PDB file of C-alpha atoms and ligand atoms in Angstrom:
ATOM      1  CA  UNK A 905     -68.717 249.922 -21.528  1.00 98.00           C
ATOM      2  CA  UNK A 906     -65.740 247.761 -20.756  1.00 99.00           C
ATOM      3  CA  UNK A 907     -64.325 249.724 -17.820  1.00 98.00           C
ATOM      4  CA  UNK A 908     -60.706 250.777 -17.124  1.00 98.00           C
ATOM      5  CA  UNK A 909     -60.022 247.873 -14.712  1.00 98.00           C
ATOM      6  CA  UNK A 910     -60.929 245.242 -17.310  1.00 98.00           C
ATOM      7  CA  UNK A 911     -58.928 247.039 -20.027  1.00 98.00           C
ATOM      8  CA  UNK A 912     -55.874 247.277 -17.698  1.00 98.00           C
ATOM      9  CA  UNK A 913     -56.180 243.580 -16.851  1.00 98.00           C
ATOM     10  CA  UNK A 914     -56.234 242.510 -20.513  1.00 98.00           C
ATOM     11  CA  UNK A 915     -59.854 241.377 -20.639  1.00 98.00           C
ATOM     12  CA  UNK A 916     -61.182 243.242 -23.710  1.00 98.00           C
ATOM     13  CA  UNK A 917     -60.985 240.138 -25.905  1.00 98.00           C
ATOM     14  CA  UNK A 918     -62.421 237.792 -23.276  1.00 98.00           C
ATOM     15  CA  UNK A 919     -65.361 240.081 -22.591  1.00 98.00           C
ATOM     16  CA  UNK A 920     -66.157 240.681 -26.267  1.00 98.00           C
ATOM     17  CA  UNK A 921     -66.053 236.915 -26.844  1.00 98.00           C
ATOM     18  CA  UNK A 922     -68.603 236.363 -24.051  1.00 98.00           C
ATOM     19  CA  UNK A 923     -70.819 239.093 -25.535  1.00 98.00           C
ATOM     20  CA  UNK A 924     -70.780 237.864 -29.126  1.00 98.00           C
ATOM     21  CA  UNK A 925     -71.043 234.189 -28.069  1.00 98.00           C
ATOM     22  CA  UNK A 926     -74.228 235.126 -26.192  1.00 98.00           C
ATOM     23  CA  UNK A 927     -75.789 236.346 -29.439  1.00 98.00           C
ATOM     24  CA  UNK A 928     -75.313 240.096 -29.185  1.00 98.00           C
ATOM     25  CA  UNK A 929     -74.530 241.988 -32.394  1.00 98.00           C
ATOM     26  CA  UNK A 930     -72.072 244.892 -32.061  1.00 98.00           C
ATOM     27  CA  UNK A 931     -73.567 247.832 -33.998  1.00 98.00           C
ATOM     28  CA  UNK A 932     -71.113 250.481 -32.711  1.00 98.00           C
ATOM     29  CA  UNK A 933     -67.792 250.305 -30.877  1.00 98.00           C
ATOM     30  CA  UNK A 934     -64.893 252.591 -29.892  1.00 98.00           C
ATOM     31  CA  UNK A 935     -61.753 252.578 -27.736  1.00 98.00           C
ATOM     32  CA  UNK A 936     -61.672 255.885 -25.902  1.00 98.00           C
ATOM     33  CA  UNK A 937     -61.063 257.610 -22.562  1.00 98.00           C
ATOM     34  CA  UNK A 938     -63.710 259.540 -20.629  1.00 98.00           C
ATOM     35  CA  UNK A 939     -62.908 263.056 -19.418  1.00 98.00           C
ATOM     36  CA  UNK A 940     -64.000 264.056 -15.905  1.00 98.00           C
ATOM     37  CA  UNK A 941     -66.876 265.991 -17.434  1.00 98.00           C
ATOM     38  CA  UNK A 942     -67.908 262.932 -19.476  1.00 98.00           C
ATOM     39  CA  UNK A 943     -67.895 260.633 -16.438  1.00 98.00           C
ATOM     40  CA  UNK A 944     -69.743 263.149 -14.256  1.00 98.00           C
ATOM     41  CA  UNK A 945     -72.406 263.525 -16.944  1.00 98.00           C
ATOM     42  CA  UNK A 946     -72.714 259.810 -17.714  1.00 98.00           C
ATOM     43  CA  UNK A 947     -73.159 258.949 -14.031  1.00 98.00           C
ATOM     44  CA  UNK A 948     -75.091 262.111 -13.043  1.00 97.00           C
ATOM     45  CA  UNK A 949     -77.857 259.918 -11.586  1.00 96.00           C
ATOM     46  CA  UNK A 950     -75.358 258.815  -8.896  1.00 97.00           C
ATOM     47  CA  UNK A 951     -74.021 262.293  -8.034  1.00 98.00           C
ATOM     48  CA  UNK A 952     -75.399 262.276  -4.484  1.00 98.00           C
ATOM     49  CA  UNK A 953     -73.973 258.824  -3.707  1.00 98.00           C
ATOM     50  CA  UNK A 954     -70.976 258.619  -1.369  1.00 98.00           C
ATOM     51  CA  UNK A 955     -68.982 256.731  -4.019  1.00 98.00           C
ATOM     52  CA  UNK A 956     -69.517 259.314  -6.804  1.00 98.00           C
ATOM     53  CA  UNK A 957     -66.013 260.851  -6.528  1.00 98.00           C
ATOM     54  CA  UNK A 958     -64.377 257.427  -6.513  1.00 98.00           C
ATOM     55  CA  UNK A 959     -66.527 256.381  -9.482  1.00 98.00           C
ATOM     56  CA  UNK A 960     -65.456 259.414 -11.560  1.00 98.00           C
ATOM     57  CA  UNK A 961     -61.760 258.867 -10.654  1.00 98.00           C
ATOM     58  CA  UNK A 962     -61.994 255.214 -11.630  1.00 98.00           C
ATOM     59  CA  UNK A 963     -63.876 255.716 -14.884  1.00 98.00           C
ATOM     60  CA  UNK A 964     -61.403 258.377 -16.104  1.00 98.00           C
ATOM     61  CA  UNK A 965     -58.121 256.720 -15.119  1.00 98.00           C
ATOM     62  CA  UNK A 966     -57.595 254.870 -18.391  1.00 98.00           C
ATOM     63  CA  UNK A 967     -59.215 253.841 -21.645  1.00 98.00           C
ATOM     64  CA  UNK A 968     -62.555 252.104 -21.951  1.00 99.00           C
ATOM     65  CA  UNK A 969     -64.357 250.312 -24.762  1.00 99.00           C
ATOM     66  CA  UNK A 970     -67.850 251.594 -25.422  1.00 98.00           C
ATOM     67  CA  UNK A 971     -70.274 249.655 -27.588  1.00 98.00           C
ATOM     68  CA  UNK A 972     -73.886 249.497 -28.643  1.00 98.00           C
ATOM     69  CA  UNK A 973     -75.252 245.952 -28.638  1.00 98.00           C
ATOM     70  CA  UNK A 974     -78.334 244.682 -30.413  1.00 98.00           C
ATOM     71  CA  UNK A 975     -80.420 241.609 -29.554  1.00 98.00           C
ATOM     72  CA  UNK A 976     -84.021 240.717 -28.729  1.00 98.00           C
ATOM     73  CA  UNK A 977     -84.549 241.489 -25.047  1.00 98.00           C
ATOM     74  CA  UNK A 978     -81.047 243.021 -25.005  1.00 98.00           C
ATOM     75  CA  UNK A 979     -81.206 245.003 -21.736  1.00 98.00           C
ATOM     76  CA  UNK A 980     -82.427 242.106 -19.608  1.00 98.00           C
ATOM     77  CA  UNK A 981     -80.239 239.506 -21.324  1.00 98.00           C
ATOM     78  CA  UNK A 982     -77.121 241.683 -21.045  1.00 98.00           C
ATOM     79  CA  UNK A 983     -77.729 242.280 -17.350  1.00 98.00           C
ATOM     80  CA  UNK A 984     -78.005 238.512 -16.875  1.00 98.00           C
ATOM     81  CA  UNK A 985     -74.776 238.000 -18.847  1.00 98.00           C
ATOM     82  CA  UNK A 986     -72.785 240.531 -16.791  1.00 98.00           C
ATOM     83  CA  UNK A 987     -74.122 239.482 -13.356  1.00 98.00           C
ATOM     84  CA  UNK A 988     -74.659 241.417 -10.130  1.00 98.00           C
ATOM     85  CA  UNK A 989     -73.029 244.836  -9.574  1.00 97.00           C
ATOM     86  CA  UNK A 990     -70.854 243.308  -6.860  1.00 97.00           C
ATOM     87  CA  UNK A 991     -68.798 240.462  -8.381  1.00 97.00           C
ATOM     88  CA  UNK A 992     -68.944 238.704  -5.008  1.00 97.00           C
ATOM     89  CA  UNK A 993     -72.694 238.278  -5.612  1.00 98.00           C
ATOM     90  CA  UNK A 994     -72.449 237.550  -9.360  1.00 98.00           C
ATOM     91  CA  UNK A 995     -73.454 234.114 -10.661  1.00 98.00           C
ATOM     92  CA  UNK A 996     -70.831 231.664 -11.924  1.00 98.00           C
ATOM     93  CA  UNK A 997     -69.928 232.226 -15.577  1.00 98.00           C
ATOM     94  CA  UNK A 998     -71.071 235.854 -15.654  1.00 98.00           C
ATOM     95  CA  UNK A 999     -68.712 238.530 -16.964  1.00 98.00           C
ATOM     96  CA  UNK A1000     -68.352 240.203 -13.570  1.00 98.00           C
ATOM     97  CA  UNK A1001     -67.712 236.869 -11.829  1.00 98.00           C
ATOM     98  CA  UNK A1002     -65.003 236.093 -14.378  1.00 98.00           C
ATOM     99  CA  UNK A1003     -63.403 239.506 -14.886  1.00 98.00           C
ATOM    100  CA  UNK A1004     -64.343 242.012 -12.125  1.00 98.00           C
ATOM    101  CA  UNK A1005     -62.460 242.602  -8.895  1.00 95.00           C
ATOM    102  CA  UNK A1006     -64.798 244.678  -6.665  1.00 98.00           C
ATOM    103  CA  UNK A1007     -68.169 246.467  -6.506  1.00 98.00           C
ATOM    104  CA  UNK A1008     -66.435 249.663  -7.664  1.00 98.00           C
ATOM    105  CA  UNK A1009     -64.140 248.105 -10.281  1.00 98.00           C
ATOM    106  CA  UNK A1010     -66.730 245.815 -11.792  1.00 98.00           C
ATOM    107  CA  UNK A1011     -65.402 245.417 -15.363  1.00 98.00           C
ATOM    108  CA  UNK A1012     -68.494 246.395 -17.349  1.00 98.00           C
ATOM    109  CA  UNK A1013     -71.502 248.696 -17.439  1.00 98.00           C
ATOM    110  CA  UNK A1014     -74.841 247.801 -18.997  1.00 98.00           C
ATOM    111  CA  UNK A1015     -77.856 250.035 -19.543  1.00 98.00           C
ATOM    112  CA  UNK A1016     -80.750 249.379 -17.151  1.00 97.00           C
ATOM    113  CA  UNK A1017     -83.651 250.157 -19.546  1.00 98.00           C
ATOM    114  CA  UNK A1018     -84.323 250.651 -23.265  1.00 98.00           C
ATOM    115  CA  UNK A1019     -84.820 254.361 -22.568  1.00 98.00           C
ATOM    116  CA  UNK A1020     -81.415 254.685 -20.866  1.00 97.00           C
ATOM    117  CA  UNK A1021     -79.806 252.544 -23.578  1.00 98.00           C
ATOM    118  CA  UNK A1022     -80.915 255.126 -26.152  1.00 98.00           C
ATOM    119  CA  UNK A1023     -79.617 258.016 -23.996  1.00 98.00           C
ATOM    120  CA  UNK A1024     -76.293 256.258 -23.309  1.00 98.00           C
ATOM    121  CA  UNK A1025     -75.878 255.281 -26.982  1.00 98.00           C
ATOM    122  CA  UNK A1026     -76.267 258.931 -27.992  1.00 98.00           C
ATOM    123  CA  UNK A1027     -73.760 259.907 -25.270  1.00 98.00           C
ATOM    124  CA  UNK A1028     -71.032 257.735 -26.831  1.00 98.00           C
ATOM    125  CA  UNK A1029     -71.817 257.698 -30.563  1.00 98.00           C
ATOM    126  CA  UNK A1030     -72.805 259.926 -33.450  1.00 98.00           C
ATOM    127  CA  UNK A1031     -75.409 258.541 -35.842  1.00 97.00           C
ATOM    128  CA  UNK A1032     -72.792 257.841 -38.537  1.00 98.00           C
ATOM    129  CA  UNK A1033     -70.881 255.594 -36.090  1.00 98.00           C
ATOM    130  CA  UNK A1034     -73.856 253.260 -35.597  1.00 98.00           C
ATOM    131  CA  UNK A1035     -74.301 250.408 -38.124  1.00 98.00           C
TER     132      UNK A1035
HETATM  133  P1  CMP B 448     -72.447 250.534 -12.998  1.00 83.28           P
HETATM  134  O1  CMP B 448     -73.354 249.401 -13.303  1.00 83.28           O
HETATM  135  O2  CMP B 448     -71.642 251.125 -14.089  1.00 83.28           O
HETATM  136  O3  CMP B 448     -73.312 251.702 -12.304  1.00 83.28           O
HETATM  137  C1  CMP B 448     -72.824 252.531 -11.283  1.00 83.28           C
HETATM  138  C2  CMP B 448     -71.423 252.201 -10.866  1.00 83.28           C
HETATM  139  O4  CMP B 448     -71.028 252.730  -9.604  1.00 83.28           O
HETATM  140  C3  CMP B 448     -71.298 250.695 -10.659  1.00 83.28           C
HETATM  141  O5  CMP B 448     -71.404 250.006 -11.876  1.00 83.28           O
HETATM  142  C4  CMP B 448     -69.971 250.620  -9.935  1.00 83.28           C
HETATM  143  O6  CMP B 448     -68.867 250.798 -10.812  1.00 83.28           O
HETATM  144  C5  CMP B 448     -70.085 251.846  -9.030  1.00 83.28           C
HETATM  145  N1  CMP B 448     -70.565 251.484  -7.691  1.00 83.28           N
HETATM  146  C6  CMP B 448     -71.764 250.987  -7.351  1.00 83.28           C
HETATM  147  N2  CMP B 448     -71.852 250.770  -6.026  1.00 83.28           N
HETATM  148  C7  CMP B 448     -70.669 251.161  -5.513  1.00 83.28           C
HETATM  149  C8  CMP B 448     -70.145 251.194  -4.190  1.00 83.28           C
HETATM  150  N3  CMP B 448     -70.869 250.790  -3.140  1.00 83.28           N
HETATM  151  N4  CMP B 448     -68.903 251.668  -4.029  1.00 83.28           N
HETATM  152  C9  CMP B 448     -68.183 252.095  -5.087  1.00 83.28           C
HETATM  153  N5  CMP B 448     -68.631 252.090  -6.369  1.00 83.28           N
HETATM  154  C10 CMP B 448     -69.845 251.617  -6.563  1.00 83.28           C
END
């Protein structure tokens, strides 16, 4: 996902350019807005965290871009491309270093395993939307 902060700040194009330049193929993509129920379900794993309420508010406050990306070693390579959760700790040239503003408003989300990538892909897309 390209999160609401990055959309608000005009970074959709810059982020997609970094992604495709790094060799990822976009096999599904949509411009949409999460409902509260969507955000609570997507981030259910974090529901006991102190920042959960803030996270749901943030993720629902405006549109996002969701996409499914394909590449060898995609999960690990995408996590390297986006950088650390906190942009203050993210390496130079990473998407979060370039486009994120804080640990909460960190511009992008990437799946943390192939298993979660499949679950998260099914959350955002119907089969006929995946190419
Ligand atoms: P993401 O990789 O999408 O996974 C969980 C999200 O919770 C994370 O990016 C941030 O947007 C948010 N998050 C993580 N840690 C914190 C924190 N300490 N305070 C606020 N939000 C956080």
